[in-house]
XYZ file of C-alpha atoms in Angstrom:
649
model
C 100.507 92.225 132.033
C 103.054 89.478 133.087
C 101.836 86.048 132.203
C 102.932 82.651 133.228
C 104.099 80.741 130.112
C 104.235 77.099 131.275
C 100.884 76.685 133.173
C 98.932 73.392 133.143
C 96.294 73.724 130.451
C 93.717 72.237 132.707
C 94.529 73.947 136.043
C 95.674 77.216 134.893
C 98.531 77.179 137.381
C 102.317 77.070 137.075
C 103.848 73.762 137.431
C 107.462 73.683 138.488
C 109.889 71.592 140.439
C 113.497 72.141 141.637
C 115.985 70.412 139.531
C 119.692 70.779 140.484
C 119.058 74.092 141.938
C 117.014 75.498 139.009
C 113.069 75.875 138.606
C 112.008 73.464 135.990
C 108.936 74.372 133.912
C 107.001 71.796 132.101
C 106.850 73.019 128.546
C 104.642 70.087 127.614
C 101.926 71.365 130.019
C 101.729 74.893 128.919
C 98.348 76.469 128.295
C 99.028 77.223 124.620
C 99.029 80.954 124.836
C 102.883 81.561 124.829
C 103.872 82.677 121.446
C 107.123 80.528 121.376
C 106.144 77.111 122.802
C 109.355 75.348 121.953
C 111.366 77.483 124.420
C 109.578 78.660 127.585
C 110.760 81.170 130.249
C 108.911 82.050 133.377
C 107.217 85.232 132.348
C 106.347 87.371 129.462
C 104.410 90.497 128.577
C 101.951 90.410 125.824
C 101.588 93.576 123.616
C 98.515 92.329 121.702
C 95.526 94.415 121.884
C 94.711 98.078 120.955
C 97.491 100.005 119.159
C 97.155 103.352 117.258
C 97.306 102.934 113.416
C 97.787 104.837 110.259
C 97.918 104.196 106.577
C 100.763 105.898 104.611
C 99.708 105.686 101.087
C 101.921 108.710 100.006
C 104.976 107.147 101.877
C 105.508 110.310 103.676
C 105.835 109.000 107.232
C 109.512 108.479 107.259
C 110.147 112.006 106.174
C 107.721 113.251 108.636
C 109.452 111.278 111.402
C 106.246 109.282 112.541
C 108.467 107.200 114.464
C 109.326 110.030 117.042
C 107.472 109.829 120.310
C 106.012 113.114 119.982
C 104.224 112.409 116.679
C 101.064 110.784 117.996
C 98.806 113.011 115.937
C 99.719 111.028 112.841
C 97.923 108.086 114.142
C 94.242 108.675 113.922
C 92.917 105.047 114.004
C 92.970 102.116 116.373
C 93.772 98.622 115.344
C 93.560 95.348 117.436
C 96.984 93.660 117.095
C 97.693 90.945 115.713
C 94.803 91.114 113.378
C 95.779 92.622 109.924
C 94.101 95.896 108.889
C 92.309 94.251 106.045
C 90.370 92.081 108.463
C 87.207 92.979 110.331
C 88.658 91.719 113.758
C 91.263 94.443 113.468
C 88.753 97.198 113.764
C 90.006 98.797 110.542
C 88.808 96.519 107.802
C 90.459 98.626 105.007
C 90.741 96.024 102.073
C 91.872 98.554 99.365
C 95.563 98.984 98.345
C 97.615 100.236 101.331
C 101.084 99.191 100.785
C 102.514 101.028 103.902
C 101.080 100.982 107.413
C 102.258 102.395 110.730
C 101.541 101.190 114.241
C 102.138 102.946 117.625
C 101.898 101.538 121.217
C 102.408 103.487 124.432
C 103.681 101.083 126.898
C 103.843 101.806 130.791
C 107.361 101.397 132.037
C 106.412 98.681 134.471
C 105.128 96.590 131.618
C 108.591 96.528 130.029
C 110.032 94.332 132.779
C 113.194 96.414 132.644
C 114.177 95.714 136.341
C 117.224 97.609 137.580
C 120.532 98.007 135.965
C 122.237 95.844 138.611
C 120.482 92.694 137.384
C 122.406 92.603 134.107
C 119.289 91.801 132.232
C 118.276 92.401 128.699
C 114.781 93.337 127.398
C 113.696 91.738 124.252
C 110.742 92.709 121.932
C 109.558 89.730 119.916
C 107.498 89.773 116.765
C 105.842 86.450 115.476
C 105.532 87.767 111.996
C 104.898 91.070 110.137
C 104.017 91.024 106.494
C 106.325 91.844 104.516
C 109.098 94.072 105.800
C 109.218 96.003 109.002
C 111.075 98.718 110.684
C 110.782 99.156 114.503
C 111.512 102.104 116.752
C 111.578 102.275 120.528
C 111.500 105.707 122.109
C 112.481 107.110 118.624
C 115.483 104.865 118.232
C 115.480 102.283 115.274
C 116.053 99.049 117.053
C 115.465 96.380 114.261
C 114.612 95.919 110.528
C 113.380 92.609 109.060
C 112.276 91.313 105.771
C 110.157 88.184 105.479
C 106.354 88.069 106.136
C 106.149 84.757 107.815
C 109.161 84.656 110.224
C 109.781 85.916 113.559
C 112.411 88.536 114.636
C 113.545 90.082 117.797
C 115.018 93.385 118.863
C 117.075 94.046 122.106
C 115.602 97.264 123.420
C 117.673 97.452 126.534
C 119.926 100.156 125.391
C 117.183 102.250 124.015
C 115.547 102.084 127.542
C 118.788 103.182 129.125
C 119.459 106.083 126.909
C 116.969 108.240 128.722
C 119.416 108.779 131.513
C 119.131 107.742 135.306
C 115.423 108.688 135.498
C 113.312 106.217 133.704
C 110.195 107.662 132.044
C 106.693 106.563 133.158
C 105.969 105.221 129.599
C 107.648 104.220 126.471
C 106.527 104.534 122.766
C 106.775 101.557 120.175
C 106.342 102.385 116.540
C 106.285 99.857 113.739
C 106.396 100.606 110.024
C 105.320 97.758 107.728
C 105.593 97.550 103.874
C 103.747 94.891 101.713
C 103.587 95.936 98.139
C 100.427 94.160 96.607
C 101.982 94.291 93.190
C 105.277 92.682 93.917
C 104.630 89.322 92.306
C 108.178 88.013 93.088
C 107.612 88.573 96.753
C 106.377 85.371 98.735
C 102.783 86.040 99.223
C 100.777 82.629 99.119
C 97.043 83.188 98.670
C 97.097 86.804 98.980
C 95.508 88.543 96.052
C 97.465 90.956 93.902
C 94.202 92.501 92.496
C 92.047 94.806 94.510
C 89.320 92.441 95.002
C 89.691 88.681 95.602
C 89.030 86.352 92.744
C 89.396 82.616 91.948
C 91.401 80.934 94.650
C 93.100 83.931 96.013
C 91.906 85.949 99.118
C 92.129 89.300 100.813
C 95.537 90.609 101.813
C 97.252 90.396 105.128
C 99.481 93.482 105.714
C 101.593 94.254 108.790
C 101.467 92.548 112.087
C 99.578 89.190 112.016
C 101.293 87.169 114.822
C 101.707 88.052 118.400
C 104.032 90.848 119.771
C 105.530 90.372 123.117
C 108.322 91.385 125.657
C 110.656 89.181 127.634
C 113.382 89.900 130.186
C 116.559 87.575 129.789
C 119.959 87.361 131.057
C 122.837 88.877 129.102
C 124.300 85.450 128.390
C 121.327 83.152 127.612
C 120.078 80.398 125.437
C 118.569 81.893 122.196
C 117.539 78.656 120.298
C 117.074 74.878 120.952
C 116.741 72.219 118.419
C 116.090 68.469 119.006
C 116.356 65.342 116.811
C 115.518 61.853 117.865
C 117.267 58.808 116.384
C 115.327 55.589 117.128
C 118.189 53.205 115.894
C 120.654 54.554 118.527
C 118.023 55.487 121.235
C 119.583 59.001 121.191
C 118.413 62.563 121.141
C 120.627 65.061 119.495
C 120.432 68.648 120.759
C 121.722 71.806 119.359
C 121.933 74.651 121.890
C 122.593 78.187 120.765
C 123.668 80.968 123.049
C 123.514 84.716 122.691
C 127.281 84.843 122.211
C 130.377 82.831 122.874
C 130.935 82.872 126.653
C 133.855 84.879 128.038
C 134.770 82.022 130.219
C 133.676 78.272 130.205
C 129.975 77.684 131.180
C 128.474 74.334 132.252
C 125.453 73.133 130.278
C 122.866 70.502 131.620
C 120.059 69.063 129.732
C 117.626 66.693 131.300
C 114.805 64.819 129.473
C 111.797 63.758 131.659
C 108.450 62.126 131.410
C 106.490 63.420 134.415
C 109.002 62.735 137.278
C 110.795 59.914 135.379
C 114.301 60.954 134.057
C 114.760 59.384 130.709
C 118.182 60.907 129.951
C 120.568 63.549 131.047
C 123.873 65.094 129.957
C 126.163 67.766 131.031
C 129.067 69.438 129.314
C 131.399 72.430 129.186
C 130.454 75.200 126.758
C 133.034 77.426 125.108
C 131.443 78.448 121.967
C 128.056 79.955 120.962
C 126.684 76.613 119.585
C 126.879 73.333 121.380
C 126.017 69.904 119.886
C 125.116 67.116 122.502
C 123.836 63.788 122.258
C 121.427 62.392 125.056
C 121.014 58.588 125.328
C 117.503 57.428 126.116
C 118.110 53.957 127.261
C 114.431 53.168 127.847
C 113.813 53.242 124.111
C 115.704 50.170 123.712
C 113.177 48.111 125.847
C 110.373 46.968 123.650
C 107.641 47.691 126.252
C 109.091 51.129 127.035
C 109.438 51.871 123.311
C 105.631 51.676 122.825
C 105.087 53.837 125.826
C 107.571 56.578 124.854
C 107.409 56.883 121.080
C 105.292 59.769 119.525
C 102.789 59.106 116.956
C 99.394 60.698 116.177
C 97.367 57.919 118.159
C 99.884 58.292 120.989
C 101.288 61.768 121.105
C 103.711 61.304 123.999
C 105.835 64.414 124.580
C 108.918 64.552 126.654
C 110.059 67.737 128.626
C 113.384 69.062 128.119
C 115.098 71.189 130.677
C 118.139 73.310 129.583
C 120.271 74.842 132.343
C 123.254 77.148 131.915
C 125.754 77.778 134.808
C 129.034 79.288 135.610
C 131.292 76.275 135.494
C 133.431 77.122 138.521
C 130.849 78.739 140.986
C 127.745 76.768 139.764
C 125.815 79.912 139.716
C 122.635 79.797 137.596
C 123.087 81.820 134.294
C 119.964 80.852 132.401
C 117.189 78.145 132.102
C 114.461 77.268 129.627
C 111.853 74.773 129.242
C 111.444 72.786 126.043
C 109.941 69.620 124.836
C 110.265 67.069 122.077
C 108.712 63.958 120.714
C 110.664 60.663 120.281
C 109.708 59.873 116.766
C 111.467 59.132 113.487
C 110.142 59.664 109.951
C 111.495 58.243 106.646
C 110.402 57.004 103.297
C 111.598 53.830 101.525
C 110.175 50.556 100.252
C 107.230 52.281 98.689
C 105.993 53.648 101.999
C 105.953 56.689 104.205
C 107.487 55.265 107.558
C 106.810 56.601 111.085
C 108.956 55.150 113.755
C 110.253 52.561 111.324
C 106.798 51.157 110.125
C 104.582 51.996 107.143
C 102.043 54.826 108.108
C 99.207 55.699 105.963
C 98.426 59.440 105.978
C 94.942 60.727 105.862
C 95.517 64.421 105.438
C 93.360 67.457 104.906
C 94.417 70.753 103.302
C 93.933 73.798 105.617
C 94.446 77.224 104.228
C 94.826 78.683 107.813
C 92.830 81.511 106.569
C 89.899 82.751 108.731
C 87.021 84.975 107.722
C 87.397 87.556 110.494
C 91.188 87.413 110.991
C 92.678 86.319 107.624
C 95.968 84.873 108.088
C 95.916 85.636 111.926
C 93.938 83.581 114.483
C 92.126 84.371 117.564
C 94.670 82.608 119.593
C 95.419 79.314 121.309
C 91.758 78.181 122.033
C 90.938 78.569 118.240
C 93.881 76.686 117.106
C 93.394 73.840 119.461
C 89.819 73.556 118.229
C 90.978 73.369 114.756
C 93.405 70.531 115.519
C 90.772 68.818 117.535
C 88.144 68.942 114.762
C 90.639 67.783 112.103
C 91.334 64.727 114.210
C 87.519 64.125 115.015
C 86.860 64.068 111.250
C 89.286 61.057 110.943
C 92.331 62.731 109.544
C 95.746 61.960 111.122
C 97.640 64.755 109.083
C 97.161 68.271 107.915
C 98.848 70.309 105.157
C 99.005 73.983 106.013
C 98.815 75.473 102.550
C 100.790 78.498 101.261
C 101.656 79.711 104.791
C 103.887 79.241 107.812
C 101.312 78.831 110.528
C 101.430 80.102 114.037
C 103.756 78.104 116.285
C 101.016 77.610 118.787
C 99.029 75.506 116.171
C 102.015 73.254 115.952
C 102.119 73.029 119.648
C 98.560 71.615 119.713
C 99.421 69.274 116.887
C 102.323 68.085 118.820
C 100.393 67.691 121.976
C 97.128 66.267 120.522
C 98.760 64.106 117.754
C 98.407 65.493 114.105
C 101.046 65.112 111.473
C 101.837 68.467 109.712
C 103.398 69.092 106.204
C 105.254 72.285 106.620
C 104.797 74.601 103.560
C 105.533 78.274 102.743
C 103.883 81.066 100.857
C 105.006 81.020 97.143
C 105.713 83.905 94.868
C 103.885 84.312 91.469
C 106.951 85.416 89.248
C 110.516 83.999 88.985
C 113.397 86.416 89.426
C 116.704 86.833 91.192
C 114.965 88.789 93.883
C 112.244 86.045 94.257
C 115.157 83.395 94.796
C 116.822 85.517 97.521
C 113.499 86.234 99.350
C 112.171 82.689 99.330
C 115.406 81.177 100.208
C 116.073 83.294 103.117
C 112.566 83.086 104.412
C 112.553 79.374 104.045
C 115.664 78.748 105.977
C 114.145 80.812 108.806
C 110.862 78.785 108.574
C 112.916 75.336 108.890
C 114.835 76.683 111.790
C 111.681 77.827 113.523
C 109.816 74.529 113.197
C 112.405 71.972 112.994
C 111.919 70.604 116.577
C 108.229 70.163 116.544
C 107.475 66.267 116.208
C 104.232 67.016 114.402
C 106.253 68.405 111.356
C 106.941 65.391 109.217
C 107.515 66.775 105.493
C 108.921 69.922 104.168
C 107.328 71.619 101.017
C 109.270 74.810 99.814
C 107.407 74.927 96.539
C 103.834 74.169 95.556
C 102.502 73.570 92.028
C 105.214 75.467 90.391
C 104.287 78.635 91.946
C 107.115 81.066 91.308
C 108.703 78.624 89.042
C 105.909 78.591 86.401
C 108.036 77.615 83.497
C 109.889 74.953 85.414
C 109.125 72.214 82.760
C 111.134 74.150 80.113
C 113.498 76.390 81.926
C 116.640 75.058 83.355
C 117.188 77.924 85.860
C 113.785 77.254 87.528
C 114.574 73.523 87.744
C 117.782 74.343 89.314
C 116.086 76.681 91.838
C 113.746 73.955 92.824
C 116.527 71.447 93.218
C 118.700 73.916 95.214
C 115.790 74.613 97.674
C 115.251 70.827 98.231
C 118.976 70.283 98.745
C 119.272 73.088 100.896
C 116.270 71.777 103.026
C 117.889 68.387 103.498
C 121.086 70.143 104.466
C 119.210 72.145 107.025
C 117.239 69.047 108.291
C 118.213 65.587 106.880
C 115.655 63.908 109.061
C 112.444 64.648 107.175
C 111.360 64.002 103.695
C 111.504 67.000 101.418
C 109.399 67.715 98.186
C 110.916 69.733 95.532
C 107.540 70.855 93.913
C 104.213 69.754 95.373
C 101.691 68.368 92.988
C 103.542 67.980 89.641
C 106.763 68.749 87.764
C 108.992 66.971 90.383
C 112.695 67.298 89.930
C 113.847 65.818 93.276
C 111.254 64.798 95.795
C 111.307 62.280 98.557
C 107.630 61.829 98.061
C 105.855 61.875 94.741
C 102.868 64.033 95.658
C 100.289 64.281 92.750
C 97.354 66.638 92.647
C 94.233 64.940 91.065
C 90.990 66.794 90.909
C 89.180 64.103 88.827
C 85.649 64.277 90.161
C 84.479 60.934 88.509
C 85.168 58.392 91.233
C 85.224 55.524 88.724
C 88.040 57.293 86.578
C 89.924 58.135 89.800
C 89.740 54.701 91.102
C 90.860 53.168 87.681
C 93.854 55.456 87.479
C 95.490 54.155 90.665
C 93.957 50.945 91.361
C 96.930 48.795 90.856
C 100.680 48.923 90.260
C 100.345 49.278 86.457
C 97.599 51.954 86.612
C 99.504 53.846 89.230
C 102.733 53.684 87.292
C 100.892 55.026 84.176
C 99.516 58.101 86.020
C 102.834 58.947 87.605
C 104.963 58.460 84.563
C 102.613 59.675 81.946
C 103.655 62.598 79.701
C 100.942 64.869 81.261
C 99.236 64.032 84.361
C 95.652 64.512 85.520
C 96.056 68.266 85.854
C 97.643 68.624 82.418
C 101.094 69.022 83.951
C 104.084 66.536 83.577
C 104.340 64.735 86.944
C 108.135 64.098 86.856
C 110.677 66.088 84.848
C 113.802 63.888 84.917
C 115.170 60.409 85.049
C 116.505 60.679 88.553
C 113.106 61.507 90.003
C 111.512 58.725 87.898
C 114.087 56.134 89.181
C 113.324 57.112 92.783
C 109.743 56.555 92.241
C 110.227 53.351 90.234
C 112.445 51.785 93.033
C 110.225 52.675 95.881
C 112.307 55.510 97.479
C 109.716 58.073 96.682
C 106.266 56.704 97.626
C 103.110 57.722 95.730
C 100.574 60.105 97.594
C 97.523 61.897 96.156
C 98.376 65.154 97.995
C 95.384 67.058 96.614
C 92.193 65.811 95.501
C 88.167 66.383 95.963
C 87.461 70.033 96.118
C 83.729 69.443 96.088
C 81.546 72.374 96.667
C 78.199 72.538 98.237
C 77.181 76.230 98.745
C 74.275 78.404 97.899
C 76.783 81.427 97.392
C 76.473 83.060 94.039
C 80.228 83.246 93.612
C 81.197 79.944 95.075
C 84.071 78.143 93.642
C 85.079 74.417 93.670
C 86.272 71.597 91.325
C 82.684 70.153 91.261
C 79.410 71.370 92.603
C 76.656 69.458 94.313
C 73.245 70.656 95.575
C 72.106 68.338 98.345
C 73.602 66.890 101.541
C 72.922 63.454 100.234
C 74.680 64.178 97.062
C 77.611 65.600 98.856
C 78.074 62.750 101.199
C 77.797 60.129 98.449
C 80.403 61.959 96.148
C 82.784 62.227 99.090
C 82.395 58.644 99.948
C 82.991 57.648 96.559
C 86.293 59.587 96.085
C 87.735 58.582 99.416
C 86.881 54.856 98.600
C 88.445 55.159 95.136
C 91.804 56.128 96.637
C 91.634 53.726 99.437
C 91.081 50.901 96.912
C 94.636 51.542 95.462
C 97.427 49.228 96.519
C 100.008 51.838 95.465
C 98.908 54.984 97.162
C 100.262 55.433 100.659
C 98.348 58.600 101.620
C 96.093 61.444 100.523
C 95.150 64.981 101.290
C 91.687 66.304 100.641
C 90.934 69.693 99.519
C 89.885 71.207 101.977
C 89.171 71.638 105.628
C 87.011 74.894 105.610
C 85.284 77.131 103.141
C 87.703 79.958 102.380
C 86.752 83.151 100.693
C 85.175 82.165 97.229
C 86.509 78.664 97.616
C 83.350 76.767 99.016
C 85.060 73.267 98.707
C 85.564 72.869 102.484
C 84.182 70.161 104.810
C 83.140 72.975 107.006
C 81.507 76.174 106.144
C 83.336 79.448 106.698
C 81.911 79.766 110.232
C 83.151 76.341 111.269
C 79.912 74.394 110.792
C 80.535 70.864 109.461
C 78.492 70.214 106.265
C 77.826 66.756 107.413
C 77.762 65.290 110.931
C 81.285 64.893 112.121
C 80.828 61.199 112.793
C 79.635 60.745 109.077
C 82.737 62.572 107.868
C 84.931 60.302 110.061
C 83.468 57.152 108.520
C 83.973 58.598 105.050
C 87.527 59.821 105.603
C 88.550 56.341 107.437
C 86.274 53.824 105.701
C 85.453 52.549 109.300
C 82.060 52.088 110.847
C 82.968 53.193 114.394
C 83.703 56.780 115.237
C 86.920 56.420 117.436
C 90.518 55.682 116.410
C 91.865 53.722 119.341
C 95.609 53.202 119.827
C 95.604 49.458 119.264
C 93.650 49.454 115.868
C 95.307 52.525 114.437
C 98.543 51.043 113.918
C 100.556 51.987 111.052
C 99.672 51.187 107.444
C 95.724 50.934 107.559
C 94.267 53.363 105.060
């Protein structure tokens, strides 16, 4: 099925206009279903849905050539992709140890979008994420291998399509083998349990395909990646455009930034290499009145369309065009504050595991992801911390479009080893690249609570690894704050994030009420969670001079549940008791003159963790308007643009 990608979300129809001879799609108005929202083309073919499926506990599938198109008999089950086989939504629901799984999908030839050979087109097969390693065959030919359970990869299947000769078959066979060893504790796995049954704060595993699979037909020479960075001081957008290959001859690149029909900036240049760096002036940002209209922040999530057109320089013939978008916003830290667009901004964040009862790490698609963003905002939060996973890019699209700050995190390993270093570093680089253009993403968190570096307080090698990851992050993206180790045992963090699950509101208030109290909490030998907050003098000085502001980046965790195996940092029995405890904890942090943001644990009950503001089925434990008042400390139930400005807790 061929689907429009940049359809207006309210009308469901494609929005396009002619621009310099090309068809410009409005990426800001897409309906949220496209798996790669930051770079749209006109059509795609979804391969989500029913696939054939098989477990391979004996690891005999390779030797038995299950990848061959004739071996359909090996696949005796049906699975709904992209739901992992451990989940009920998949139709399999097998939660025991199954480290190797296989998928098979028969695709009608017309759905492959192959076209005829004279069009000089390439057919790409995209995977959003497969946990943890994957091998992919198309019509019996190995077309791609990938390692990394949270990152996308692509196979060019054009040659495999053509290998059948002049006569195209009526259908094709796609086979995927995925391996995810539940006992590999140095493999990034996040909240996936290594035991057979979930326990404590760990959940059921997610094996194999868990984000969308889709096909796309593209030109031979094409844009394969775009990246955008806005610099407010110079009123400039910096773009990085990557092509499939260095061109054989010079090409012309045209980039146009628009707000509706208003052209905000445009630039053209000659392209001779595979990566082109461009600077696009946006003069309107220098005007004080236009600046307020154009800048992106949660209470005013203004997005700007970006059209990227590639042409033959001499003939002007269109080579490729893609639709992208960006937000004109800048983040920084300094002066003891987290700053958004040059002004202090108090972050009210909630921890979201991104783990759903029926689909595990996967989601049911764009509508569910949009609803989560809308509900987080309705409860009074202006930020979310996606915990121990790299979320579906469509969640980030809705965060961009609806206005929600996001802390970008990744799944941690449980053991430290040279293999763990290699796996996490490689995957983290891909995560930063995938998400770096989303204006909603404002902080990078490669390590949380010393996961995978459990002896960082005493082992120099683990300190060096944390240091190297945060330095690498700054090299990949110097425009966002980076945190070396979220929660405690910081070695080099731009934000001093502390986790404090003190459930006595009076003690919590006293700990951070004023400068001296906050200093003591942050600099003490052992912090509230019995871990040293800071491990070296460099980090200490960064905090003391205000370059690393203080945030309480996990707190609360109050459970109200009738489940026998429920887990939380504290338990309450009644709705009244729950509301009172929440209000007292939020008030205690808001009373501090030193804390510039917080993150409540957590958004929704997840597995045994029943400390969510919502039950596992998404039902709020208190009326949403009551949660809003508790989170914001306000008596009304709407955050208007004028009163939301920057710095109010």
